[in-house]
Coordinates of C-alpha atoms in Angstrom, one line a residue:
M1063 CA 162.6 153.6 157.5
A1064 CA 161.0 155.0 154.3
W1065 CA 160.2 158.6 153.9
S1066 CA 156.6 159.6 154.0
L1067 CA 155.4 162.6 152.0
T1068 CA 152.3 164.7 152.5
T1069 CA 151.4 167.2 149.7
A1070 CA 149.0 170.1 150.1
P1071 CA 146.4 170.4 147.4
I1072 CA 147.7 173.9 146.6
V1073 CA 151.1 172.6 145.6
I1074 CA 149.7 170.6 142.7
S1075 CA 147.7 173.6 141.4
Q1076 CA 150.8 175.9 141.7
L1077 CA 153.1 173.8 139.6
Q1078 CA 152.4 174.9 136.0
A1079 CA 153.9 173.2 132.9
G1080 CA 157.1 174.9 131.7
E1081 CA 158.0 176.4 135.1
Q1082 CA 160.6 175.6 137.7
G1083 CA 161.1 176.6 141.2
L1084 CA 161.5 175.4 144.8
L1085 CA 159.2 173.3 147.0
I1086 CA 158.8 174.5 150.6
A1087 CA 158.0 171.9 153.3
A1088 CA 158.1 171.2 157.0
V1089 CA 160.6 168.4 157.7
D1090 CA 160.7 165.9 160.5
A1091 CA 164.1 164.3 160.2
N1092 CA 163.5 161.8 163.0
S1093 CA 160.3 160.4 161.7
K1094 CA 161.4 160.9 158.0
A1095 CA 158.2 162.9 157.3
V1096 CA 157.9 165.7 154.8
A1097 CA 154.9 167.9 154.5
V1098 CA 155.0 170.0 151.3
L1099 CA 153.1 173.3 151.9
G1100 CA 153.8 175.3 148.8
S1101 CA 156.2 176.4 146.1
V1102 CA 157.9 179.5 144.8
P1103 CA 159.1 180.0 141.2
A1104 CA 162.8 180.4 140.5
A1105 CA 164.5 181.6 137.3
A1106 CA 166.7 179.2 135.3
G1107 CA 170.1 178.9 137.0
G1108 CA 168.8 180.7 140.1
I1109 CA 167.6 177.7 142.2
Q1110 CA 170.5 177.8 144.7
E1111 CA 170.4 181.6 145.0
A1112 CA 166.6 181.6 145.6
A1113 CA 167.0 178.8 148.3
G1114 CA 169.5 181.0 150.1
D1115 CA 167.3 184.1 150.0
L1116 CA 164.2 182.1 151.2
A1117 CA 166.1 180.8 154.2
A1118 CA 166.1 184.3 155.6
V1119 CA 162.3 184.6 155.6
L1120 CA 161.1 181.0 156.3
P1121 CA 159.9 180.0 159.8
Q1122 CA 162.1 177.6 161.7
G1123 CA 161.4 174.0 160.7
L1124 CA 160.4 175.0 157.1
H1125 CA 162.9 174.4 154.3
A1126 CA 163.3 174.6 150.6
V1127 CA 163.4 170.8 150.4
G1128 CA 163.7 170.4 146.7
S1129 CA 163.4 171.8 143.2
Y1130 CA 160.9 171.1 140.5
L1131 CA 161.0 171.4 136.7
S1132 CA 157.7 170.8 135.0
N1133 CA 157.5 168.7 131.9
S1134 CA 156.2 170.9 129.1
S1135 CA 154.1 168.1 127.8
S1136 CA 152.4 167.3 131.1
S1137 CA 151.9 169.4 134.1
S1138 CA 151.8 166.3 136.3
A1139 CA 155.3 165.1 135.6
W1140 CA 158.2 166.6 137.5
K1141 CA 161.9 166.0 137.6
P1142 CA 164.9 167.4 139.5
A1143 CA 166.0 170.8 138.1
A1144 CA 169.6 170.3 139.1
A1145 CA 171.7 167.2 140.0
N1146 CA 172.8 168.8 143.3
T1147 CA 169.4 170.0 144.3
P1148 CA 167.1 167.4 146.0
A1149 CA 163.6 167.1 144.6
V1150 CA 160.4 166.0 146.2
A1151 CA 157.9 163.9 144.2
A1152 CA 154.4 165.3 143.6
A1153 CA 151.5 163.1 144.6
N1154 CA 150.8 161.7 141.2
T1155 CA 154.4 161.0 140.1
S1156 CA 154.9 157.7 138.3
S1157 CA 156.1 154.9 140.4
S1158 CA 159.2 154.4 138.3
A1159 CA 160.6 157.8 139.1
T1160 CA 163.4 158.2 141.7
W1161 CA 163.7 161.2 144.0
S1162 CA 165.9 162.7 146.6
I1163 CA 164.4 163.8 149.9
A1164 CA 166.7 165.5 152.5
G1165 CA 169.7 164.2 150.6
Q1166 CA 168.6 160.6 150.4
Q1167 CA 167.5 158.8 147.2
V1168 CA 164.1 157.2 147.5
T1169 CA 161.6 155.7 145.1
A1170 CA 158.2 157.3 144.5
A1171 CA 156.7 154.3 146.2
E1172 CA 158.7 155.0 149.3
A1173 CA 157.7 158.7 149.1
A1174 CA 154.0 158.0 148.2
A1175 CA 151.9 161.0 149.1
A1176 CA 149.4 160.6 151.9
A1177 CA 146.0 162.2 151.6
A1178 CA 146.1 165.9 151.1
A1179 CA 146.4 167.3 154.6
A1180 CA 147.3 170.9 154.8
G1181 CA 144.7 172.7 157.0
V1182 CA 144.0 176.3 157.6
D1183 CA 142.8 177.5 161.0
D1184 CA 140.7 180.5 162.0
A1185 CA 143.6 182.9 161.8
G1186 CA 144.7 181.7 158.4
L1187 CA 148.1 180.1 159.4
N1188 CA 148.7 176.9 157.5
I1189 CA 149.3 174.0 159.7
A1190 CA 151.0 170.9 158.2
A1191 CA 149.8 167.5 159.4
G1192 CA 152.2 166.2 162.0
F1193 CA 153.6 169.6 162.9
I1194 CA 152.6 172.2 165.5
P1195 CA 153.3 175.9 164.9
L1196 CA 155.0 177.7 167.8
R1197 CA 155.5 181.5 168.1
C1198 CA 158.0 183.1 170.4
H1199 CA 158.0 186.9 170.8
L1200 CA 159.6 189.5 172.9
D1201 CA 160.6 193.2 172.8
V1202 CA 164.2 194.0 173.8
Q1203 CA 166.0 197.3 174.2
L1204 CA 169.4 197.2 172.5
S1205 CA 171.9 199.6 174.1
V1206 CA 175.0 200.4 172.0
Q1207 CA 177.9 202.2 173.6
Y1208 CA 180.7 203.7 171.5
A1209 CA 183.4 206.3 171.5
A1210 CA 182.2 209.9 170.9
T1211 CA 183.5 211.6 167.9
P1212 CA 185.5 214.8 168.6
S1213 CA 182.7 217.1 167.4
T1214 CA 180.0 215.6 169.5
A1215 CA 182.3 215.2 172.5
S1216 CA 183.2 218.9 172.5
S1217 CA 179.7 220.1 172.0
S1218 CA 177.9 217.9 174.5
G1219 CA 180.6 216.7 176.9
T1220 CA 179.7 213.2 177.9
A1221 CA 176.7 212.2 175.7
A1222 CA 175.9 208.9 177.3
A1223 CA 172.7 210.2 178.9
N1224 CA 171.4 211.8 175.7
G1225 CA 170.1 208.7 173.9
N1226 CA 170.2 209.0 170.1
A1227 CA 169.4 212.7 169.8
G1228 CA 172.1 214.8 168.3
S1229 CA 174.7 212.0 168.3
S1230 CA 176.5 210.3 165.4
P1231 CA 175.3 206.8 164.6
P1232 CA 177.3 204.0 166.2
P1233 CA 179.9 202.1 164.2
A1234 CA 179.2 198.6 162.9
A1235 CA 181.6 197.0 165.4
A1236 CA 179.8 198.6 168.4
I1237 CA 176.4 197.3 167.1
Q1238 CA 177.9 193.8 166.7
A1239 CA 179.3 193.9 170.2
A1240 CA 175.9 195.0 171.7
V1241 CA 174.0 192.3 169.9
Q1242 CA 176.5 189.6 171.0
Q1243 CA 176.2 190.8 174.6
L1244 CA 172.4 190.6 174.3
Q1245 CA 172.6 187.1 173.0
Q1246 CA 174.9 186.1 175.9
E1247 CA 172.6 187.5 178.5
L1248 CA 169.3 186.4 177.0
L1249 CA 169.7 183.5 174.6
T1250 CA 171.5 180.9 176.7
S1251 CA 170.9 177.2 177.1
Q1252 CA 169.4 178.1 180.5
V1253 CA 166.5 180.2 179.0
V1254 CA 163.1 178.9 179.8
F1255 CA 160.0 179.5 177.6
V1256 CA 156.5 179.8 179.0
T1257 CA 153.2 179.5 177.1
E1258 CA 150.9 182.5 177.2
P1259 CA 147.6 182.2 179.0
G1260 CA 145.1 180.1 177.1
V1261 CA 147.3 178.7 174.4
A1262 CA 148.2 175.4 176.1
A1263 CA 145.3 173.1 176.0
A1264 CA 143.4 172.8 179.2
A1265 CA 142.9 169.5 180.9
E1266 CA 139.4 168.1 180.8
G1267 CA 137.0 170.0 183.0
Q1268 CA 139.3 173.0 183.4
Q1269 CA 138.3 176.5 182.2
Q1270 CA 141.8 177.8 181.8
A1271 CA 145.0 176.0 181.0
S1272 CA 148.0 176.5 183.3
P1273 CA 151.1 178.0 181.7
L1274 CA 153.6 175.4 180.6
L1275 CA 157.4 175.8 181.0
I1276 CA 159.5 174.6 178.2
H1277 CA 163.2 174.0 178.8
S1278 CA 166.0 171.5 178.3
S1279 CA 164.6 169.2 181.0
S1280 CA 160.9 169.2 179.9
K1281 CA 159.3 165.8 179.6
G1282 CA 157.2 164.3 176.8
T1283 CA 156.6 165.1 173.2
V1284 CA 155.4 168.4 171.8
Q1285 CA 152.0 167.0 171.0
D1286 CA 151.5 165.3 174.4
A1287 CA 152.8 168.2 176.5
L1288 CA 150.7 170.8 174.7
N1289 CA 147.8 168.4 174.4
I1290 CA 147.2 169.4 170.8
N1291 CA 145.9 167.2 168.0
S1292 CA 148.4 168.0 165.2
S1293 CA 146.2 166.5 162.6
S1294 CA 143.5 169.0 163.3
S1295 CA 143.2 172.1 161.2
S1296 CA 142.9 174.4 164.3
S1297 CA 145.0 175.1 167.2
S1298 CA 144.2 174.9 170.9
S1299 CA 142.9 178.4 170.8
S1300 CA 140.6 179.8 168.2
S1301 CA 142.0 183.2 168.7
N1302 CA 145.6 182.2 168.2
P1303 CA 146.9 180.4 165.1
C1304 CA 149.7 178.7 167.0
V1305 CA 151.1 178.1 170.5
S1306 CA 152.5 181.4 171.7
L1307 CA 155.5 181.5 173.9
L1308 CA 157.5 184.0 175.9
P1309 CA 161.2 183.5 176.9
L1310 CA 162.1 183.8 180.6
Q1311 CA 165.7 184.2 181.8
S1312 CA 166.5 181.5 184.3
S1313 CA 167.8 182.9 187.6
S1314 CA 170.3 180.0 187.8
S1315 CA 172.1 181.4 184.8
S1316 CA 173.2 184.4 186.7
S1317 CA 176.2 184.4 189.0
R1318 CA 175.0 187.4 190.9
D1319 CA 173.1 187.2 194.1
K1320 CA 169.3 186.8 193.6
P1321 CA 167.5 190.0 194.5
T1322 CA 164.8 189.9 197.1
A1323 CA 163.1 193.0 195.9
P1324 CA 162.8 195.1 192.8
M1325 CA 166.2 196.8 192.1
F1326 CA 168.1 198.8 189.5
E1327 CA 171.8 199.2 188.8
F1328 CA 173.7 202.3 187.9
E1329 CA 177.0 202.2 186.1
P1330 CA 178.5 205.4 184.8
C1331 CA 179.8 205.3 181.3
Q1332 CA 183.4 206.2 180.6
Q1333 CA 184.2 209.7 179.5
Q1334 CA 183.8 210.6 175.9
Q1335 CA 181.3 207.8 175.4
Q1336 CA 178.0 207.9 173.6
N1337 CA 175.0 205.6 174.0
S1338 CA 172.4 204.7 171.4
S1339 CA 169.4 202.6 172.3
V1340 CA 166.8 201.1 170.0
T1341 CA 163.8 198.7 170.4
L1342 CA 164.0 195.3 168.7
S1343 CA 160.6 193.5 168.4
L1344 CA 161.6 189.8 167.9
D1345 CA 158.9 187.4 166.7
V1346 CA 159.8 183.9 165.6
L1347 CA 157.6 181.2 164.1
A1348 CA 158.6 177.6 164.2
Y1349 CA 157.1 174.4 163.0
A1350 CA 157.7 171.7 165.6
P1351 CA 157.2 168.0 164.7
S1352 CA 154.5 166.7 167.0
S1353 CA 156.7 163.8 167.8
M1354 CA 159.7 166.0 168.8
Q1355 CA 160.7 165.8 172.5
L1356 CA 159.6 169.0 174.2
S1357 CA 163.1 169.3 175.7
E1358 CA 164.6 169.6 172.2
V1359 CA 162.4 172.5 171.2
P1360 CA 164.5 175.4 172.7
A1361 CA 167.9 174.3 171.2
A1362 CA 166.5 173.0 167.9
L1363 CA 164.0 175.7 167.0
L1364 CA 163.4 178.6 169.3
L1365 CA 167.0 179.7 170.2
P1366 CA 168.3 179.3 166.6
G1367 CA 165.3 181.3 165.4
L1368 CA 165.9 184.1 167.9
R1369 CA 169.6 184.2 167.2
G1370 CA 169.0 184.3 163.4
Q1371 CA 166.5 187.1 163.8
L1372 CA 168.9 189.1 165.9
A1373 CA 171.6 188.6 163.2
T1374 CA 169.2 189.9 160.6
M1375 CA 168.4 192.9 162.7
Q1376 CA 172.1 193.5 163.4
A1377 CA 172.7 193.7 159.7
L1378 CA 169.8 196.2 159.2
L1379 CA 171.2 198.4 162.0
Q1380 CA 174.7 198.3 160.6
Q1381 CA 173.2 199.3 157.2
Q1382 CA 171.5 202.3 158.8
S1383 CA 174.8 203.2 160.5
A1384 CA 176.7 202.9 157.2
Q1385 CA 174.3 205.3 155.6
G1386 CA 174.8 207.9 158.4
Q1387 CA 171.3 207.3 159.8
Q1388 CA 170.3 207.1 163.5
L1389 CA 169.2 203.7 164.6
T1390 CA 165.5 203.1 164.3
P1391 CA 163.3 200.4 165.9
L1392 CA 162.9 197.1 164.1
R1393 CA 159.9 194.8 164.0
A1394 CA 159.5 191.2 162.8
C1395 CA 156.2 190.7 161.1
H1396 CA 154.6 187.4 159.8
F1397 CA 152.7 187.2 156.6
L1398 CA 150.6 184.6 154.8
P1399 CA 150.0 185.9 151.3
P1400 CA 146.9 184.3 149.6
G1401 CA 147.9 181.2 147.6
L1402 CA 151.4 181.0 149.0
G1403 CA 150.7 178.0 151.3
F1404 CA 153.2 178.9 154.0
P1405 CA 154.0 181.9 156.2
V1406 CA 157.1 184.2 155.9
T1407 CA 158.7 186.5 158.4
V1408 CA 160.2 189.8 157.5
C1409 CA 162.1 192.3 159.7
Y1410 CA 161.2 195.9 158.9
P1411 CA 162.5 199.2 160.3
L1412 CA 160.0 201.7 161.6
L1413 CA 161.6 204.7 159.8
H1414 CA 159.0 207.4 160.4
Q1415 CA 156.2 208.3 162.8
S1416 CA 153.9 208.2 159.7
L1417 CA 153.1 204.7 158.7
E1418 CA 152.5 205.9 155.1
S1419 CA 156.0 207.4 154.9
T1420 CA 157.5 204.2 156.3
E1421 CA 155.6 202.0 153.8
L1422 CA 156.8 204.3 150.9
K1423 CA 160.4 204.0 152.0
L1424 CA 160.2 200.2 152.2
L1425 CA 158.8 199.8 148.7
P1426 CA 162.0 198.5 147.2
R1427 CA 162.4 195.8 149.8
R1428 CA 158.8 194.7 149.3
Q1429 CA 159.3 194.5 145.5
Q1430 CA 162.3 192.3 146.1
L1431 CA 160.3 190.0 148.3
H1432 CA 157.3 189.8 145.9
T1433 CA 159.7 188.8 143.1
L1434 CA 161.3 186.1 145.4
L1435 CA 158.0 184.6 146.4
G1436 CA 156.3 184.9 143.0
L1437 CA 153.7 187.3 144.3
P1438 CA 151.7 189.8 142.2
S1439 CA 153.5 193.1 141.4
N1440 CA 150.4 195.2 141.9
V1441 CA 148.7 193.9 145.0
P1442 CA 150.0 194.8 148.5
M1443 CA 150.7 191.5 150.4
L1444 CA 153.7 192.4 152.6
R1445 CA 152.9 195.7 154.2
F1446 CA 152.5 196.3 157.9
A1447 CA 148.7 196.2 157.5
N1448 CA 149.0 192.7 155.9
A1449 CA 150.8 191.2 158.9
L1450 CA 149.1 188.5 160.8
E1451 CA 147.5 189.8 164.0
W1452 CA 147.6 188.1 167.3
S1453 CA 145.1 188.3 170.1
S1454 CA 147.6 189.1 172.8
G1455 CA 151.3 189.7 173.4
G1456 CA 153.9 191.7 171.7
G1457 CA 155.1 191.7 168.2
S1458 CA 151.7 192.2 166.6
S1459 CA 151.1 194.3 163.5
I1460 CA 151.9 198.0 163.8
A1461 CA 148.6 198.6 162.1
A1462 CA 146.7 196.2 164.4
G1463 CA 145.9 199.0 166.9
V1464 CA 143.5 200.6 164.5
P1465 CA 140.0 199.7 165.7
R1466 CA 137.9 197.7 163.3
S1467 CA 135.0 199.6 161.8
L1468 CA 131.5 198.5 162.9
R1469 CA 130.2 199.1 159.4
L1470 CA 128.9 196.3 157.3
R1471 CA 131.3 194.8 154.7
N1472 CA 130.6 193.3 151.3
V1473 CA 126.8 193.6 151.6
H1474 CA 126.3 192.3 148.1
E1475 CA 127.7 188.9 148.9
G1476 CA 124.9 186.3 148.9
L1477 CA 122.6 188.2 146.6
P1478 CA 121.1 186.0 143.8
A1479 CA 122.4 186.8 140.3
P1480 CA 120.2 188.7 137.9
G1481 CA 118.0 186.7 135.6
I1482 CA 119.6 187.9 132.4
G1483 CA 122.3 185.2 132.3
G1484 CA 125.7 186.1 130.8
Q1485 CA 128.8 186.8 132.8
L1486 CA 129.2 188.6 136.1
Y1487 CA 132.0 191.2 136.6
L1488 CA 132.3 192.2 140.3
V1489 CA 134.3 194.4 142.6
D1490 CA 137.6 192.6 143.5
G1491 CA 138.1 192.8 147.3
A1492 CA 136.4 193.9 150.4
Y1493 CA 134.8 197.3 151.1
E1494 CA 132.7 198.9 153.8
Y1495 CA 129.1 200.2 153.2
Y1496 CA 129.0 204.0 153.9
H1497 CA 125.6 205.6 153.8
Y1498 CA 123.5 208.5 155.2
M1499 CA 123.3 209.2 158.9
Q1500 CA 126.3 207.1 160.0
D1501 CA 128.4 208.3 162.9
K1502 CA 125.4 210.4 164.1
F1503 CA 126.1 212.8 161.3
N1504 CA 123.0 214.1 159.4
D1505 CA 124.0 214.4 155.7
A1506 CA 120.6 213.2 154.3
G1507 CA 119.8 215.0 151.1
W1508 CA 123.3 216.1 150.2
G1509 CA 126.0 213.6 151.3
C1510 CA 125.5 210.7 148.9
A1511 CA 128.7 211.4 146.9
Y1512 CA 130.7 211.9 150.1
R1513 CA 129.5 208.4 151.2
S1514 CA 130.3 206.9 147.9
L1515 CA 133.8 208.3 148.2
Q1516 CA 134.1 206.9 151.7
T1517 CA 133.2 203.4 150.4
I1518 CA 135.8 203.7 147.7
V1519 CA 138.5 204.8 150.2
S1520 CA 137.6 201.9 152.4
W1521 CA 138.3 199.5 149.5
F1522 CA 141.8 200.9 149.2
R1523 CA 142.3 200.6 152.9
L1524 CA 141.1 197.0 153.1
Q1525 CA 143.3 196.1 150.1
K1526 CA 146.2 197.6 152.1
Y1527 CA 147.1 200.2 149.5
T1528 CA 146.9 202.8 152.3
A1529 CA 146.8 203.0 156.0
K1530 CA 145.2 206.5 156.0
P1531 CA 141.7 206.7 157.7
V1532 CA 138.6 207.2 155.7
P1533 CA 138.1 211.0 155.5
G1534 CA 135.0 212.6 157.0
H1535 CA 132.8 215.2 155.2
R1536 CA 134.7 218.2 156.6
Q1537 CA 138.1 216.7 155.7
I1538 CA 136.9 216.1 152.2
Q1539 CA 135.8 219.7 151.9
E1540 CA 139.1 220.9 153.3
V1541 CA 141.0 219.0 150.6
L1542 CA 139.0 220.6 147.9
V1543 CA 139.5 224.1 149.4
A1544 CA 143.3 223.4 149.7
L1545 CA 143.3 222.4 146.0
K1546 CA 141.5 225.8 145.3
D1547 CA 138.7 223.9 143.7
K1548 CA 136.3 225.4 146.2
E1549 CA 136.1 228.7 148.2
A1550 CA 136.8 228.7 151.9
S1551 CA 133.0 229.0 152.6
F1552 CA 132.6 225.5 151.3
I1553 CA 134.0 224.0 154.5
G1554 CA 131.1 223.1 156.8
S1555 CA 128.5 223.5 154.1
S1556 CA 126.0 221.0 152.9
N1557 CA 126.9 221.5 149.2
W1558 CA 127.0 218.6 146.8
I1559 CA 130.1 217.2 145.1
G1560 CA 130.4 215.1 142.0
A1561 CA 132.6 212.6 140.2
I1562 CA 135.1 215.2 139.2
E1563 CA 135.6 216.4 142.7
L1564 CA 136.0 212.8 143.9
S1565 CA 138.8 212.3 141.3
Y1566 CA 140.6 215.3 142.8
I1567 CA 140.3 214.0 146.3
L1568 CA 141.5 210.4 145.4
D1569 CA 144.5 211.8 143.6
E1570 CA 145.4 214.2 146.4
Y1571 CA 144.6 212.0 149.4
L1572 CA 145.6 208.6 148.2
G1573 CA 147.6 209.3 145.0
V1574 CA 145.1 207.3 143.1
T1575 CA 144.3 208.2 139.5
S1576 CA 140.9 207.8 137.9
K1577 CA 139.2 207.5 134.6
V1578 CA 135.9 209.1 133.9
L1579 CA 133.3 207.6 131.6
T1580 CA 130.7 210.2 130.6
V1581 CA 127.3 209.0 129.3
N1582 CA 125.3 211.8 127.8
R1583 CA 121.9 210.2 128.5
G1584 CA 120.7 207.7 131.1
S1585 CA 119.1 205.7 128.4
E1586 CA 122.6 205.0 127.0
I1587 CA 124.0 203.5 130.1
P1588 CA 123.4 199.8 129.1
A1589 CA 125.3 200.5 125.8
N1590 CA 128.4 201.1 128.0
A1591 CA 128.1 197.9 130.0
R1592 CA 131.0 196.3 128.1
A1593 CA 133.4 199.2 129.1
L1594 CA 132.2 199.0 132.7
A1595 CA 132.6 195.3 132.8
Q1596 CA 136.2 195.7 131.5
H1597 CA 136.9 198.0 134.4
F1598 CA 135.9 195.4 137.0
A1599 CA 137.9 192.7 135.1
S1600 CA 141.1 194.8 135.0
Q1601 CA 140.9 197.1 138.0
G1602 CA 138.3 195.7 140.4
T1603 CA 137.7 198.9 142.2
P1604 CA 134.2 200.3 143.1
I1605 CA 132.9 202.9 140.7
M1606 CA 131.1 206.1 141.8
I1607 CA 128.2 207.1 139.6
G1608 CA 127.7 210.9 139.5
G1609 CA 125.8 213.4 137.4
G1610 CA 122.1 212.9 136.9
V1611 CA 120.2 213.5 140.0
L1612 CA 121.6 211.1 142.7
A1613 CA 125.0 209.5 143.4
Y1614 CA 125.5 205.8 143.7
T1615 CA 128.3 203.2 144.0
L1616 CA 128.6 200.6 141.3
L1617 CA 129.9 197.2 142.5
G1618 CA 129.5 195.1 139.4
V1619 CA 128.0 194.5 136.0
A1620 CA 126.1 191.5 134.5
F1621 CA 126.4 191.4 130.8
N1622 CA 124.9 189.0 128.3
E1623 CA 126.4 189.6 124.9
D1624 CA 124.1 187.1 123.2
I1625 CA 121.0 189.1 124.0
G1626 CA 122.6 192.5 124.6
E1627 CA 121.1 192.7 128.2
A1628 CA 122.9 194.3 131.1
A1629 CA 122.2 194.7 134.8
F1630 CA 124.1 196.8 137.4
L1631 CA 124.9 196.0 141.0
I1632 CA 124.0 199.2 142.8
L1633 CA 125.1 200.1 146.3
D1634 CA 122.8 203.0 147.4
P1635 CA 124.3 205.5 149.9
H1636 CA 120.8 207.1 150.6
Y1637 CA 120.0 204.4 153.2
T1638 CA 119.3 206.0 156.6
G1639 CA 118.8 202.9 158.8
G1640 CA 121.0 200.9 161.1
E1641 CA 123.6 198.3 160.1
D1642 CA 120.9 195.7 159.4
L1643 CA 121.8 193.5 156.4
K1644 CA 118.3 192.0 156.2
K1645 CA 116.7 195.4 156.1
I1646 CA 119.2 196.6 153.5
W1647 CA 118.5 193.6 151.2
Q1648 CA 114.7 193.9 151.6
G1649 CA 114.8 197.6 150.8
T1650 CA 117.1 196.9 147.7
W1651 CA 119.6 199.3 149.1
V1652 CA 122.0 196.9 147.5
G1653 CA 120.9 194.9 144.5
W1654 CA 120.9 194.3 140.8
K1655 CA 119.1 196.9 138.8
Q1656 CA 118.3 197.5 135.1
L1657 CA 117.4 200.5 133.1
G1658 CA 113.8 201.4 134.0
D1659 CA 114.0 200.1 137.6
S1660 CA 113.3 202.3 140.5
A1661 CA 115.9 203.4 143.0
A1662 CA 115.6 202.2 146.6
A1663 CA 114.6 205.7 147.7
G1664 CA 112.0 206.0 144.9
G1665 CA 112.0 207.5 141.5
P1666 CA 113.9 206.1 138.5
L1667 CA 117.4 204.8 139.1
F1668 CA 118.7 206.3 135.9
V1669 CA 117.0 209.4 134.5
K1670 CA 116.8 208.8 130.8
D1671 CA 117.6 212.4 129.7
A1672 CA 120.2 213.1 132.4
F1673 CA 124.0 212.8 131.9
Y1674 CA 126.1 210.6 134.1
N1675 CA 129.8 210.4 135.0
F1676 CA 131.2 207.1 136.0
L1677 CA 134.3 207.6 138.1
C1678 CA 136.6 204.6 137.7
P1679 CA 139.5 204.6 140.2
Q1680 CA 142.6 202.8 138.8
R1681 CA 144.3 200.1 140.9
P1682 CA 147.8 201.4 141.8
S1683 CA 150.6 199.4 140.3
T1684 CA 152.5 199.0 143.5
V1685 CA 153.1 196.7 146.4

């Protein structure tokens, strides 16, 4: 049987001339089908090392199937980067080329690419044609028992009941023994997996699907049993990007008598023993070939995935112990960075109660992963807040519990471009529209700069640079007082603030630096359009316009160098109505404006003889 190859469109665009790296694909060995989802770059001589590192973060069923080395003369020609590394042909490879797929030499004709068929569902999880994503998650409590050190034993007697507090960290051997015991109790061949409510497709005419048990005796193929069309770009549930499963321990795997009522067991620890317990949030993704027998899924995908994740977490716990740290909870998170083409799974420790502190501590690990995956070095893509969220079940993002704001987002999208021609330079990323009278707080007449600041902070939140909440007026005032920029009487007042105060707050609250562009006269603002356009091209953050008479938020610049004309995309915080996009557009509370145009609230937008400060927040160079 010849191998069939499906290549996602993103793969062809990713492979640039003069580069080399690895191709990531879902592989169905039985049907000899390969679905290439994406690629990652790899340095010269580092193909094998990169493949090993990738194996730790790829979902079950995804593999680094081959390497590529682009031809410097043509970005459409590819060849193996190393003789011992299999390569997969791109869709437009010449028919005379030979390739190795899964260790077997094939011709390009045998590996001819099918139509581009990588779909993306509502939740953003790539689904390869012929494969069905499965997700298995559970939280387990790992209990580690180990001998007490002389100091802790003498001070506390038997410390078994004291948890982690005041005890020395357990040794590596004790952690390994606890993980092995957990695997023996939970991840046996007798374990049964059950679909969560609503994720198995309902039979025709039913409102709700019945849970489906998946075990070694299950009948039918994955596609037939789950009643999912694997060639579709969406899963059986619009709220879940894949079939979600929970493991159940089969009662037949236990030699003890089956309990007839809820029960607990008490077993005293030996003297001079300590106990350390920690929560492990396991969460495994697997790409199951739709033709795979359902009975093969546990042994082929789910159990290896859970065991591998436990091994990863064991190594992290042993690392904590070696550094003299108490054991901290671990969580597996799934990410789908834009442009990558396939998801990755990373296990993170929850080091602090403060999410900000944890993210800061994990920066070196994220930098390593960004380098491995070829991700940008200044855009957060692997923070807790970036993790894929799920509609139900455990293992969701730690930041998913924050309620979504009811404020409008990206209110400029859909506006027609200004009539001056030229090039548009726009804010890069999502933001929320903050304006007067929101949250039943009357700040009309004095809070415009506060609202502009809130819009800017929302941009940093939505780009995942911070998990801190958008500050309210009083908190903003408290920061300025703490910095000794204002007197204590400023708190609770209705006093204005300007661009300089906003720069202090962004620096203190978010650690964000800013540049200030000062324009001495409003009539000179168009002459600074090129500098403002450069800010949006390089930084992409919203700009606060202060000075003059009123404060605004600048979302973009249109600049026509040929005729010297400029227009400015103004987001006006003086709006006092409800979250009605049609009303906002009709009132030009967001819109393209030029010098001489009126503000939405009346009067000139830019007063010709007034000075203006343009506060330009700088994008942090961090992940």
